Coordinates of C-alpha atoms in Angstrom, one line a residue:
X1 CA 0.0 0.1 0.1
X2 CA 1.3 3.3 -1.0
X3 CA 1.8 6.4 1.4
X4 CA -1.8 8.2 2.0
X5 CA -2.2 11.9 1.0
X6 CA -0.5 11.2 -2.5
X7 CA -3.6 12.8 -4.1
X8 CA -2.7 16.2 -2.4
X9 CA 0.6 16.3 -4.4
X10 CA -1.3 15.4 -7.6
X11 CA -3.8 18.2 -7.1
X12 CA -1.0 20.8 -6.5
X13 CA 0.7 19.5 -9.8
X14 CA -2.7 19.5 -11.7
X15 CA -3.3 23.2 -10.6
X16 CA -0.1 24.6 -12.5
X17 CA -1.5 25.9 -15.5
X18 CA 0.3 27.2 -18.6
X19 CA -1.0 29.6 -21.3
X20 CA -1.7 28.5 -24.8
X21 CA 1.4 30.3 -25.9
X22 CA 3.6 27.9 -23.9
X23 CA 2.6 24.1 -23.9
X24 CA 0.4 24.7 -27.1
X25 CA 2.9 26.5 -29.1
X26 CA 3.4 23.4 -31.1
X27 CA -0.3 23.3 -32.1
X28 CA -0.8 26.1 -34.8
X29 CA -4.3 27.5 -35.0
X30 CA -4.3 27.3 -38.7
X31 CA -3.5 23.8 -38.7
X32 CA -6.1 22.5 -36.1
X33 CA -8.9 24.5 -38.2
X34 CA -7.5 23.0 -41.3
X35 CA -7.7 19.5 -40.2
X36 CA -11.2 20.1 -38.4
X37 CA -12.5 21.1 -41.8
X38 CA -11.0 18.1 -43.5
X39 CA -12.7 15.9 -41.2
X40 CA -15.9 17.5 -40.6
X41 CA -15.1 18.1 -36.9
X42 CA -17.6 20.7 -35.4
X43 CA -16.3 21.2 -32.1
X44 CA -12.9 20.3 -30.0
X45 CA -11.3 20.4 -26.9
X46 CA -7.8 19.9 -26.2
X47 CA -5.7 19.5 -22.8
X48 CA -1.7 19.2 -23.4
X49 CA 0.4 18.3 -20.6
X50 CA 4.3 18.9 -20.3
X51 CA 6.0 18.2 -17.2
X52 CA 4.2 20.4 -14.6
X53 CA 2.2 22.7 -17.2
X54 CA -1.1 22.1 -18.7
X55 CA -2.3 24.0 -21.9
X56 CA -6.1 24.1 -22.7
X57 CA -7.6 25.2 -25.9
X58 CA -10.9 24.8 -27.7
X59 CA -12.3 25.3 -31.3
X60 CA -15.3 25.3 -33.1
X61 CA -19.1 24.7 -31.7
X62 CA -20.7 22.7 -29.0
X63 CA -24.2 22.7 -30.9
X64 CA -25.5 22.2 -34.5
X65 CA -26.9 25.8 -34.5
X66 CA -23.3 26.7 -34.0
X67 CA -24.4 29.2 -31.4
X68 CA -22.4 27.8 -28.5
X69 CA -18.6 27.7 -28.5
X70 CA -16.5 24.9 -27.0
X71 CA -14.3 25.8 -24.4
X72 CA -12.0 23.8 -22.0
X73 CA -15.0 23.5 -19.5
X74 CA -17.4 22.2 -22.0
X75 CA -18.4 18.5 -21.0
X76 CA -18.0 15.8 -23.8
X77 CA -18.7 12.3 -23.4
X78 CA -15.5 10.1 -22.9
X79 CA -16.9 7.1 -24.5
X80 CA -14.3 4.1 -24.1
X81 CA -11.5 6.5 -22.9
X82 CA -13.5 6.2 -19.6
X83 CA -12.2 2.6 -19.0
X84 CA -9.0 4.3 -18.0
X85 CA -10.9 5.9 -15.5
X86 CA -12.5 2.5 -14.4
X87 CA -8.9 1.0 -14.0
X88 CA -7.6 4.1 -12.1
X89 CA -10.3 3.8 -9.6
X90 CA -9.9 -0.1 -9.1
X91 CA -6.1 0.5 -8.7
X92 CA -7.0 3.0 -5.7
X93 CA -9.4 0.7 -4.0
X94 CA -6.5 -2.3 -4.4
X95 CA -4.1 0.3 -2.6
X96 CA -6.6 1.0 0.0
X97 CA -6.9 -3.2 0.7
X98 CA -10.5 -3.3 -0.3
X99 CA -9.7 -4.9 -3.6
X100 CA -7.6 -7.9 -4.6
X101 CA -6.3 -7.6 -8.3
X102 CA -5.3 -11.3 -8.5
X103 CA -8.3 -12.8 -6.7
X104 CA -11.2 -14.6 -8.4
X105 CA -14.0 -12.0 -8.8
X106 CA -16.8 -14.6 -8.9
X107 CA -17.5 -14.6 -5.3
X108 CA -17.2 -11.0 -5.2
X109 CA -19.6 -10.1 -7.9
X110 CA -22.1 -13.0 -6.6
X111 CA -22.9 -14.4 -10.0
X112 CA -21.2 -17.5 -12.1
X113 CA -19.1 -16.7 -15.2
X114 CA -20.0 -19.3 -17.8
X115 CA -18.4 -20.4 -21.0
X116 CA -16.2 -23.0 -22.8
X117 CA -13.3 -22.1 -20.6
X118 CA -13.2 -22.3 -16.7
X119 CA -10.6 -20.8 -13.9
X120 CA -10.7 -17.7 -12.1
X121 CA -11.3 -14.4 -13.5
X122 CA -9.4 -11.7 -11.8
X123 CA -9.2 -7.8 -11.9
X124 CA -5.9 -7.8 -13.8
X125 CA -7.6 -10.0 -16.5
X126 CA -10.7 -7.7 -16.7
X127 CA -8.4 -4.5 -17.0
X128 CA -6.1 -6.1 -19.7
X129 CA -9.1 -7.5 -21.5
X130 CA -7.5 -10.8 -21.2
X131 CA -10.6 -12.7 -19.4
X132 CA -11.4 -14.3 -22.6
X133 CA -15.0 -12.9 -22.7
X134 CA -17.2 -13.0 -26.0
X135 CA -18.5 -9.7 -27.6
X136 CA -22.4 -9.0 -26.9
X137 CA -24.3 -6.0 -28.1
X138 CA -27.8 -6.9 -28.2
X139 CA -29.6 -5.2 -25.5
X140 CA -26.4 -3.3 -24.5
X141 CA -28.0 0.1 -24.7
X142 CA -31.3 2.1 -23.6
X143 CA -32.8 4.9 -25.5
X144 CA -33.2 6.9 -22.2
X145 CA -31.6 7.2 -19.0
X146 CA -34.7 6.2 -17.0
X147 CA -34.5 2.9 -19.1
X148 CA -31.0 1.9 -18.1
X149 CA -30.8 -1.2 -15.8
X150 CA -28.8 -1.5 -12.6
X151 CA -25.5 -2.6 -13.4
X152 CA -25.4 -5.8 -11.4
X153 CA -28.9 -6.7 -12.7
X154 CA -27.7 -6.3 -16.2
X155 CA -24.4 -8.0 -16.0
X156 CA -25.8 -10.9 -13.9
X157 CA -28.4 -11.4 -16.9
X158 CA -26.2 -10.5 -19.8
X159 CA -22.7 -11.4 -19.1
X160 CA -21.1 -12.7 -22.1
X161 CA -19.7 -16.6 -22.0
X162 CA -15.8 -17.0 -21.9
X163 CA -15.1 -18.2 -25.4
X164 CA -11.3 -18.0 -25.2
X165 CA -8.8 -19.2 -22.6
X166 CA -8.2 -16.9 -19.6
X167 CA -4.9 -14.8 -20.1
X168 CA -4.1 -15.9 -23.4
X169 CA -5.8 -13.9 -25.9
X170 CA -6.8 -10.2 -25.7
X171 CA -10.5 -9.9 -26.5
X172 CA -11.8 -6.3 -26.0
X173 CA -14.7 -6.3 -23.8
X174 CA -17.2 -3.6 -22.4
X175 CA -18.8 -6.0 -20.3
X176 CA -15.6 -7.4 -18.8
X177 CA -14.5 -3.8 -17.9
X178 CA -17.9 -3.1 -16.4
X179 CA -17.6 -6.3 -14.4
X180 CA -14.4 -5.0 -12.7
X181 CA -16.3 -1.7 -12.1
X182 CA -19.0 -4.1 -10.6
X183 CA -16.4 -5.7 -8.4
X184 CA -15.5 -2.4 -7.1
X185 CA -18.9 -1.6 -6.2
X186 CA -19.5 -4.6 -4.5
X187 CA -16.1 -4.3 -2.4
X188 CA -17.0 -0.9 -1.3
X189 CA -20.8 -1.4 -0.8
X190 CA -21.7 1.7 -3.0
X191 CA -22.1 2.3 -6.7
X192 CA -19.2 2.5 -8.7
X193 CA -20.1 6.1 -9.8
X194 CA -19.9 7.1 -6.2
X195 CA -16.7 5.4 -5.8
X196 CA -14.9 6.9 -8.7
X197 CA -16.2 10.4 -7.6
X198 CA -15.2 10.0 -3.8
X199 CA -11.7 8.2 -4.7
X200 CA -10.9 9.8 -8.0
X201 CA -12.5 12.8 -9.5
X202 CA -12.7 14.9 -5.9
X203 CA -9.2 14.2 -5.0
X204 CA -8.0 15.3 -8.4
X205 CA -10.3 18.3 -8.3
X206 CA -12.1 16.9 -11.5
X207 CA -15.4 18.6 -10.4
X208 CA -17.2 18.3 -14.0
X209 CA -16.4 14.4 -14.3
X210 CA -18.8 11.9 -13.5
X211 CA -20.3 8.4 -14.7
X212 CA -23.9 8.6 -15.6
X213 CA -26.1 6.2 -13.9
X214 CA -29.9 5.1 -14.1
X215 CA -32.2 8.3 -14.1
X216 CA -29.4 10.9 -14.3
X217 CA -29.4 13.5 -17.0
X218 CA -26.9 14.4 -19.5
X219 CA -24.9 17.5 -18.2
X220 CA -26.7 20.6 -19.4
X221 CA -23.7 22.2 -20.7
X222 CA -22.4 18.9 -22.5
X223 CA -21.7 19.2 -26.3
X224 CA -24.1 18.0 -28.5
X225 CA -23.3 14.7 -30.4
X226 CA -23.4 15.9 -34.1
X227 CA -23.5 14.4 -37.5
X228 CA -21.9 16.7 -39.9
X229 CA -22.0 16.7 -43.8
X230 CA -19.9 19.6 -44.9
X231 CA -20.6 22.6 -42.8
X232 CA -24.0 21.4 -42.2
X233 CA -24.7 19.5 -38.8
X234 CA -27.5 17.7 -37.0
X235 CA -27.8 16.3 -33.4
X236 CA -27.8 12.8 -32.9
X237 CA -29.6 11.0 -30.0
X238 CA -27.6 10.0 -26.9
X239 CA -26.7 6.4 -26.3
X240 CA -27.5 4.9 -22.9
X241 CA -25.4 1.9 -22.2
X242 CA -26.7 -0.3 -19.2
X243 CA -22.9 -1.2 -18.5
X244 CA -22.3 2.4 -18.2
X245 CA -18.5 2.4 -16.7
X246 CA -17.4 1.2 -20.0
X247 CA -18.2 4.6 -21.7
X248 CA -21.2 6.5 -20.1
X249 CA -18.9 9.1 -18.5
X250 CA -18.6 13.0 -19.1
X251 CA -15.7 15.2 -18.5
X252 CA -14.0 18.1 -19.7
X253 CA -10.7 19.1 -21.4
X254 CA -9.6 20.5 -18.0
X255 CA -10.6 17.8 -15.8
X256 CA -8.8 15.2 -18.0
X257 CA -5.8 17.6 -18.1
X258 CA -5.6 17.2 -14.4
X259 CA -5.9 13.4 -15.0
X260 CA -2.9 13.1 -17.2
X261 CA -0.7 15.1 -15.1
X262 CA -1.9 12.9 -12.1
X263 CA -0.7 10.0 -13.8
X264 CA 2.6 11.4 -15.4
X265 CA 3.5 12.4 -12.1
X266 CA 2.4 9.2 -10.1
X267 CA 5.6 7.5 -9.7
X268 CA 7.1 10.6 -8.4
X269 CA 4.3 11.0 -5.6
X270 CA 3.6 7.4 -4.8
X271 CA 0.1 7.3 -6.3
X272 CA -1.4 4.0 -7.1
X273 CA -2.2 5.5 -10.6
X274 CA 1.5 4.7 -11.4
X275 CA 0.3 1.0 -11.5
X276 CA -1.6 2.2 -15.0
X277 CA 2.0 2.5 -16.7
X278 CA 3.8 -0.9 -16.8
X279 CA 2.9 -3.2 -19.6
X280 CA 1.1 -6.1 -18.2
X281 CA 0.3 -8.3 -21.2
X282 CA 1.5 -8.9 -24.9
X283 CA 0.6 -11.5 -27.6
X284 CA 4.4 -11.4 -28.7
X285 CA 7.4 -9.8 -27.0
X286 CA 8.1 -8.0 -30.2
X287 CA 5.1 -6.1 -30.3
X288 CA 3.5 -3.5 -28.2
X289 CA 1.1 -4.8 -25.5
X290 CA -1.3 -3.7 -23.4
X291 CA -1.3 -2.0 -19.6
X292 CA -4.1 -1.9 -17.3
X293 CA -6.9 -0.3 -19.8
X294 CA -4.3 1.5 -21.9
X295 CA -3.1 0.0 -25.4
X296 CA 0.6 0.5 -25.7
X297 CA 1.9 1.7 -29.1
X298 CA 5.4 2.9 -30.2
X299 CA 6.4 6.5 -31.5
X300 CA 9.9 7.5 -32.4
X301 CA 11.5 5.1 -30.1
X302 CA 9.0 5.7 -27.3
X303 CA 6.6 3.7 -25.6
X304 CA 2.8 5.3 -25.7
X305 CA -0.1 4.8 -23.7
X306 CA -3.3 5.4 -25.1
X307 CA -7.1 4.8 -25.2
X308 CA -9.7 6.2 -27.5
X309 CA -13.3 6.7 -27.4
X310 CA -16.2 6.6 -29.8
X311 CA -20.1 6.4 -29.8
X312 CA -22.2 8.1 -32.6
X313 CA -21.5 11.9 -32.5
X314 CA -18.5 12.0 -30.2
X315 CA -14.7 10.6 -30.3
X316 CA -12.0 11.0 -27.8
X317 CA -8.2 10.2 -27.3
X318 CA -6.3 10.1 -24.2
X319 CA -2.4 9.7 -24.8
X320 CA 0.5 9.7 -22.6
X321 CA 4.4 9.5 -23.3
X322 CA 5.8 8.5 -19.8
X323 CA 9.3 8.6 -21.0
X324 CA 9.3 12.3 -21.9
X325 CA 6.5 13.4 -19.3
X326 CA 4.2 14.4 -21.8
X327 CA 0.7 13.7 -22.5
X328 CA -2.7 14.9 -24.2
X329 CA -6.3 14.4 -24.2
X330 CA -8.7 15.7 -27.0
X331 CA -12.3 15.1 -27.8
X332 CA -14.8 16.3 -30.3
X333 CA -18.7 16.3 -30.7
X334 CA -18.6 14.7 -34.3
X335 CA -16.0 14.4 -37.2
X336 CA -14.8 11.2 -38.8
X337 CA -12.6 8.4 -37.6
X338 CA -9.6 9.5 -39.4
X339 CA -9.1 12.9 -37.5
X340 CA -7.8 11.0 -34.5
X341 CA -4.7 9.7 -35.9
X342 CA -4.1 13.0 -37.9
X343 CA -4.3 15.1 -34.8
X344 CA -2.5 12.8 -32.6
X345 CA 0.5 12.8 -35.1
X346 CA 0.4 16.5 -35.2
X347 CA 0.6 16.7 -31.5
X348 CA 3.3 14.2 -31.1
X349 CA 5.6 15.6 -33.5
X350 CA 5.4 19.1 -31.6
X351 CA 5.9 17.3 -28.2
X352 CA 8.2 14.5 -29.0
X353 CA 9.6 15.1 -32.5
X354 CA 9.2 13.6 -36.0
X355 CA 8.5 9.9 -36.3
X356 CA 11.9 8.0 -37.9
X357 CA 10.4 5.6 -40.6
X358 CA 13.1 3.2 -42.0
X359 CA 10.7 1.0 -43.7
X360 CA 10.9 -2.6 -43.9
X361 CA 14.2 -4.6 -44.0
X362 CA 15.1 -7.5 -46.3
X363 CA 12.9 -10.4 -46.4
X364 CA 14.1 -13.7 -44.4
X365 CA 13.3 -17.3 -44.9
X366 CA 9.6 -18.2 -45.4
X367 CA 7.2 -17.9 -48.4
X368 CA 4.7 -15.0 -47.3
X369 CA 1.8 -17.3 -49.2
X370 CA 1.9 -19.6 -45.9
X371 CA 0.3 -16.6 -44.1
X372 CA -2.5 -16.1 -46.9
X373 CA -5.8 -16.4 -45.9
X374 CA -8.6 -14.9 -43.8
X375 CA -8.2 -13.8 -40.3
X376 CA -11.1 -12.8 -37.6
X377 CA -10.6 -10.3 -34.8
X378 CA -11.1 -12.2 -31.4
X379 CA -14.2 -9.7 -30.5
X380 CA -17.3 -12.0 -31.7
X381 CA -19.6 -14.1 -29.9
X382 CA -19.4 -17.9 -30.2
X383 CA -22.9 -18.8 -29.2
X384 CA -25.4 -16.1 -30.2
X385 CA -26.8 -14.8 -33.4
X386 CA -24.2 -12.0 -33.5
X387 CA -21.8 -14.6 -34.9
X388 CA -22.6 -14.4 -38.3
X389 CA -22.7 -10.5 -38.9
X390 CA -19.6 -10.2 -36.9
X391 CA -17.7 -12.5 -39.4
X392 CA -18.0 -9.9 -42.1
X393 CA -17.4 -6.8 -39.7
X394 CA -14.1 -8.2 -38.3
X395 CA -12.3 -10.0 -41.0
X396 CA -8.9 -9.4 -42.4
X397 CA -7.8 -10.8 -45.8
X398 CA -3.9 -11.7 -46.4
X399 CA -2.6 -12.3 -49.9
X400 CA 0.6 -13.0 -50.9
X401 CA 2.3 -10.9 -53.9
X402 CA 5.9 -12.0 -54.6
X403 CA 7.7 -11.1 -51.5
X404 CA 5.3 -9.2 -49.6
X405 CA 2.1 -9.7 -47.6
X406 CA -1.1 -7.7 -48.6
X407 CA -3.2 -6.9 -45.8
X408 CA -7.0 -5.9 -46.7
X409 CA -9.5 -4.9 -44.5
X410 CA -11.9 -1.7 -44.3
X411 CA -9.2 0.7 -46.1
X412 CA -6.3 0.6 -48.7
X413 CA -4.1 -2.3 -48.6
X414 CA -1.0 -2.2 -46.7
X415 CA 2.3 -3.9 -47.8
X416 CA 4.6 -5.7 -45.5
X417 CA 7.9 -7.5 -45.7
X418 CA 9.2 -10.1 -43.4
X419 CA 12.2 -9.1 -41.0
X420 CA 12.2 -11.9 -38.6
X421 CA 10.9 -15.3 -37.5
X422 CA 7.1 -14.9 -38.1
X423 CA 7.4 -11.3 -38.2
X424 CA 6.6 -8.5 -40.8
X425 CA 7.1 -4.9 -40.9
X426 CA 4.9 -2.3 -42.9
X427 CA 6.3 -1.3 -46.2
X428 CA 7.2 2.6 -45.7
X429 CA 5.5 2.5 -42.2
X430 CA 6.1 1.2 -38.6
X431 CA 3.2 -1.6 -38.6
X432 CA 4.0 -4.9 -37.4
X433 CA 2.6 -8.2 -37.9
X434 CA 3.5 -11.4 -35.7
X435 CA 2.3 -15.0 -36.3
X436 CA 1.8 -17.5 -33.8
X437 CA -0.3 -20.2 -32.5
X438 CA -2.7 -20.6 -29.3
X439 CA -3.7 -24.3 -28.3
X440 CA -2.6 -25.2 -32.1
X441 CA -4.6 -22.9 -33.8
X442 CA -2.9 -20.1 -35.9
X443 CA -3.4 -16.6 -35.1
X444 CA -2.2 -13.1 -36.3
X445 CA -1.0 -10.3 -33.8
X446 CA -1.1 -6.7 -34.8
X447 CA -1.7 -3.1 -33.6
X448 CA -5.2 -2.0 -34.8
X449 CA -5.6 1.7 -35.0
X450 CA -8.8 3.3 -33.5
X451 CA -8.9 6.9 -33.4
X452 CA -5.3 7.0 -32.8
X453 CA -5.1 4.6 -30.2
X454 CA -3.6 1.3 -31.5
X455 CA -5.5 -2.0 -29.8
X456 CA -2.9 -4.9 -29.5
X457 CA -5.3 -7.2 -31.4
X458 CA -5.5 -10.8 -32.3
X459 CA -6.9 -12.4 -35.3
X460 CA -8.1 -15.8 -35.4
X461 CA -7.1 -17.5 -38.9
X462 CA -10.4 -19.0 -40.3
X463 CA -10.6 -22.0 -42.3
X464 CA -11.5 -21.7 -46.1
X465 CA -15.0 -22.9 -45.6
X466 CA -15.5 -20.3 -43.1
X467 CA -14.2 -17.2 -44.3
X468 CA -16.7 -14.3 -45.3
X469 CA -16.0 -14.7 -49.2
X470 CA -16.7 -18.5 -48.9
X471 CA -19.9 -17.8 -46.7
X472 CA -21.3 -15.1 -48.8
X473 CA -21.3 -17.5 -51.7
X474 CA -22.4 -20.6 -49.6
X475 CA -25.6 -18.8 -48.2
X476 CA -26.4 -17.5 -51.4
X477 CA -26.4 -21.2 -53.0
X478 CA -28.1 -22.6 -50.0
X479 CA -30.9 -20.0 -51.0
X480 CA -30.8 -20.2 -54.7
X481 CA -30.5 -23.9 -55.4
X482 CA -33.4 -25.5 -53.9
X483 CA -35.5 -22.4 -55.5
X484 CA -33.9 -23.4 -59.0
X485 CA -34.7 -27.1 -58.3
X486 CA -38.4 -27.1 -56.7
X487 CA -39.8 -24.1 -58.1
X488 CA -38.3 -23.8 -61.5
X489 CA -37.0 -27.3 -62.5
X490 CA -39.7 -29.3 -60.9
X491 CA -42.5 -27.6 -63.2
X492 CA -40.4 -28.2 -66.3
X493 CA -39.7 -31.8 -65.6
X494 CA -43.4 -32.3 -64.6
X495 CA -44.7 -30.7 -68.0
X496 CA -41.7 -32.5 -69.8
X497 CA -43.1 -35.8 -68.4
X498 CA -46.6 -35.0 -69.3
X499 CA -45.6 -34.2 -72.9
X500 CA -43.6 -37.0 -73.2
X501 CA -46.3 -39.8 -72.1
X502 CA -48.9 -37.8 -74.4
X503 CA -46.5 -38.1 -77.4
X504 CA -46.2 -41.9 -76.7
X505 CA -49.7 -42.3 -75.8
X506 CA -49.2 -43.2 -72.5
X507 CA -51.4 -42.5 -69.5
X508 CA -50.1 -40.5 -66.4
X509 CA -49.8 -41.9 -63.1
X510 CA -52.7 -41.8 -60.8
X511 CA -53.2 -39.4 -58.1
X512 CA -50.9 -40.2 -55.1
X513 CA -51.2 -38.2 -52.0
X514 CA -47.9 -39.0 -50.4
X515 CA -45.7 -37.7 -53.2
X516 CA -47.9 -34.7 -53.4
X517 CA -47.5 -34.0 -49.8
X518 CA -43.7 -34.6 -50.2
X519 CA -43.4 -32.1 -53.1
X520 CA -45.5 -29.6 -51.2
X521 CA -43.4 -29.8 -48.1
X522 CA -40.3 -29.4 -49.9
X523 CA -41.5 -26.2 -51.5
X524 CA -42.9 -24.8 -48.3
X525 CA -39.7 -25.6 -46.2
X526 CA -37.8 -23.7 -49.2
X527 CA -40.0 -20.8 -48.6
X528 CA -39.4 -21.0 -44.9
X529 CA -35.6 -20.7 -45.4
X530 CA -36.1 -17.8 -47.7
X531 CA -38.5 -16.0 -45.3
X532 CA -36.2 -16.4 -42.5
X533 CA -33.1 -15.6 -44.5
X534 CA -34.5 -12.3 -45.6
X535 CA -36.9 -11.5 -42.8
X536 CA -34.4 -12.3 -40.0
X537 CA -30.8 -13.1 -41.2
X538 CA -30.5 -10.1 -43.4
X539 CA -32.5 -7.7 -41.6
X540 CA -30.9 -8.3 -38.4
X541 CA -27.4 -8.0 -40.1
X542 CA -28.8 -4.8 -41.2
X543 CA -29.9 -3.6 -37.8
X544 CA -26.4 -4.7 -36.4
X545 CA -24.8 -1.9 -38.8
X546 CA -27.2 0.9 -38.1
X547 CA -26.9 0.0 -34.2
X548 CA -30.6 -0.6 -33.8
X549 CA -29.7 -4.0 -32.2
X550 CA -27.9 -2.1 -29.4
X551 CA -31.7 -1.6 -27.8
X552 CA -32.3 -5.4 -28.0
X553 CA -34.1 -7.8 -30.3
X554 CA -37.2 -6.2 -32.0
X555 CA -40.4 -7.8 -31.5
X556 CA -40.7 -8.3 -35.4
X557 CA -37.6 -10.5 -35.6
X558 CA -38.2 -12.3 -32.3
X559 CA -41.6 -13.5 -33.9
X560 CA -39.8 -15.1 -36.6
X561 CA -37.7 -17.6 -34.4
X562 CA -40.2 -20.3 -34.6
X563 CA -39.2 -20.7 -38.4
X564 CA -35.9 -22.8 -37.9
X565 CA -37.7 -25.2 -35.6
X566 CA -40.3 -25.7 -38.4
X567 CA -37.6 -25.8 -40.9
X568 CA -35.9 -28.6 -38.9
X569 CA -39.2 -30.5 -38.3
X570 CA -40.0 -30.7 -42.0
X571 CA -36.4 -31.3 -43.2
X572 CA -36.2 -34.4 -40.9
X573 CA -39.6 -35.4 -42.5
X574 CA -38.5 -35.0 -46.0
X575 CA -35.3 -36.8 -45.4
X576 CA -37.2 -39.9 -44.0
X577 CA -39.3 -39.7 -47.2
X578 CA -36.5 -39.8 -49.5
X579 CA -36.0 -43.6 -49.3
X580 CA -39.6 -44.1 -49.8
X581 CA -39.4 -42.0 -52.9
X582 CA -37.1 -44.3 -54.4
X583 CA -38.6 -47.6 -53.3
X584 CA -42.1 -46.7 -54.2
X585 CA -41.2 -44.8 -57.3
X586 CA -43.1 -41.9 -56.8
X587 CA -41.9 -40.1 -59.6
X588 CA -39.8 -40.4 -62.5
X589 CA -35.9 -40.7 -62.2
X590 CA -35.3 -36.9 -63.0
X591 CA -37.7 -35.8 -60.2
X592 CA -36.6 -38.4 -57.7
X593 CA -32.8 -37.2 -58.3
X594 CA -34.2 -33.4 -58.1
X595 CA -36.0 -34.1 -54.9
X596 CA -33.2 -35.8 -53.5
X597 CA -30.7 -33.2 -53.9
X598 CA -33.2 -30.6 -52.8
X599 CA -33.6 -32.4 -49.4
X600 CA -29.9 -32.6 -49.1
X601 CA -29.6 -28.9 -49.4
X602 CA -32.5 -28.4 -46.9
X603 CA -30.4 -30.4 -44.5
X604 CA -27.3 -28.1 -45.2
X605 CA -29.6 -25.4 -44.5
X606 CA -30.5 -26.8 -41.2
X607 CA -26.6 -27.1 -40.5
X608 CA -25.9 -23.7 -41.1
X609 CA -28.9 -22.3 -38.7
X610 CA -27.6 -24.5 -36.1
X611 CA -23.8 -23.5 -36.7
X612 CA -24.6 -19.8 -36.8
X613 CA -26.9 -19.9 -33.6
X614 CA -30.1 -19.4 -35.3
X615 CA -31.3 -22.9 -34.2
X616 CA -32.2 -21.9 -31.6
X617 CA -31.7 -18.4 -31.9
X618 CA -30.0 -17.1 -29.1
X619 CA -29.3 -13.4 -28.5

């Protein structure tokens, strides 16, 4: 336990403010305004810390009407940057002896943590995102503050399963970070928001910072979340997350400057915030890893700690360079995702100096073709309907071209050359790829940029029959082939058989009920799959993209979850009918073959529904 009273020294340091001409001299006003215009940023607040000095500045508007200017005291939503405040609060509680960072949290939180992998989950795992939790977004948010559920009730009901081994893979988790906050709440016997306020915000004089809990209102002076097209901006609705510690916090540039200053001076003052700085986990020793809540990344030979935040209408970036005793925080109420890295680089160049990019060294040893394929970010759900849309959202595609690897996924292709054993470096840049295995499965490890903060991400290699491109084709054929066979080919065969018999003067077969029922049942089952495919699968994928699924499963979709069960029942009945169709010669050879192939495809449809958690439909 560190010495008490550390916070008084931090407050004294945080209150030493420098005028913009000093600390902010490296941020030319014209450059800032140019970047804001290029990236459609309506309002921006900034705090820069250098040694004992804090510089504050603001640009633009806090509202759609452009009638309220942004100031360093304008509250903005922090979004996921608030996770660093969760970690800071947990470390203070551990320092006070009320929380054990390395003890199993299950007895503390009071409900089981289920999943394929067992073993104790600790605060250490939760703060480094290595507890192995799946992703879960359905029902994550509410439309109003009054609809927010109590933190413990929500987590006990909606905590995702553990889909990865504990301590082996980083799987970024809002629920995991909120579980750490709930452990703090249970240990302190008061709400996490109250603990953070009394133990972190008040000691650091962060009077405008708070987590928003159920029934509380957005701060009246807060910047509006905006969507801007050119110079025209319109307000967006606020998103109220039930797991509020993961990102439903508001603060100002002034307060966050005090927090940055507190962390940078924490080793000198003996503060428990110093425990935020060391690296705690890495997939590969040659790559930047993870501190408590902070992503580690490199710049000009220095280790950087960073965390960004993003919800509709708000972006934020918190970044520290402990070696240089500098750091900054900036936040916007709109704009595009590219602004974060662009403004980050502008600030770092002024504070630390330019980045030296030597480029990649010569290739060593292996054929890059062995690394080619599809890889999926380990932030998905193994057991819910979210699995299928996540496949298309989270994938990277690697292709070999001569001695380089091309990495494609959500932007321009990047080229990498091998520089070491299973290690590749970006051509003309400093990005790294490392390849390894976990429990016999191949993985790709890399830093994934999110608004200027680089998540040390893991990507699981996909088999050729589970890649997005294959699944897109596969599902299309699962839908199209039986339609071609039973709805188009079958009538043609029926008409052809009739004309053939008529030409030969043969009588048609008499009426038989079972063959007719079998054909009609196959047609109905095809229709069920098409109905579910377009009415549920495609529709839910669209709602995941728009964010509507954050508020829960719509009744219109939930009402369709009987379809896979009906499809299964009818498909099994048709499968049992296939031998009878051949034994009793229900139809001519061509139609018997068509029926058999159709039933086989219907069974594959059932397999798809089960494999991707639509049978049963779990969310």
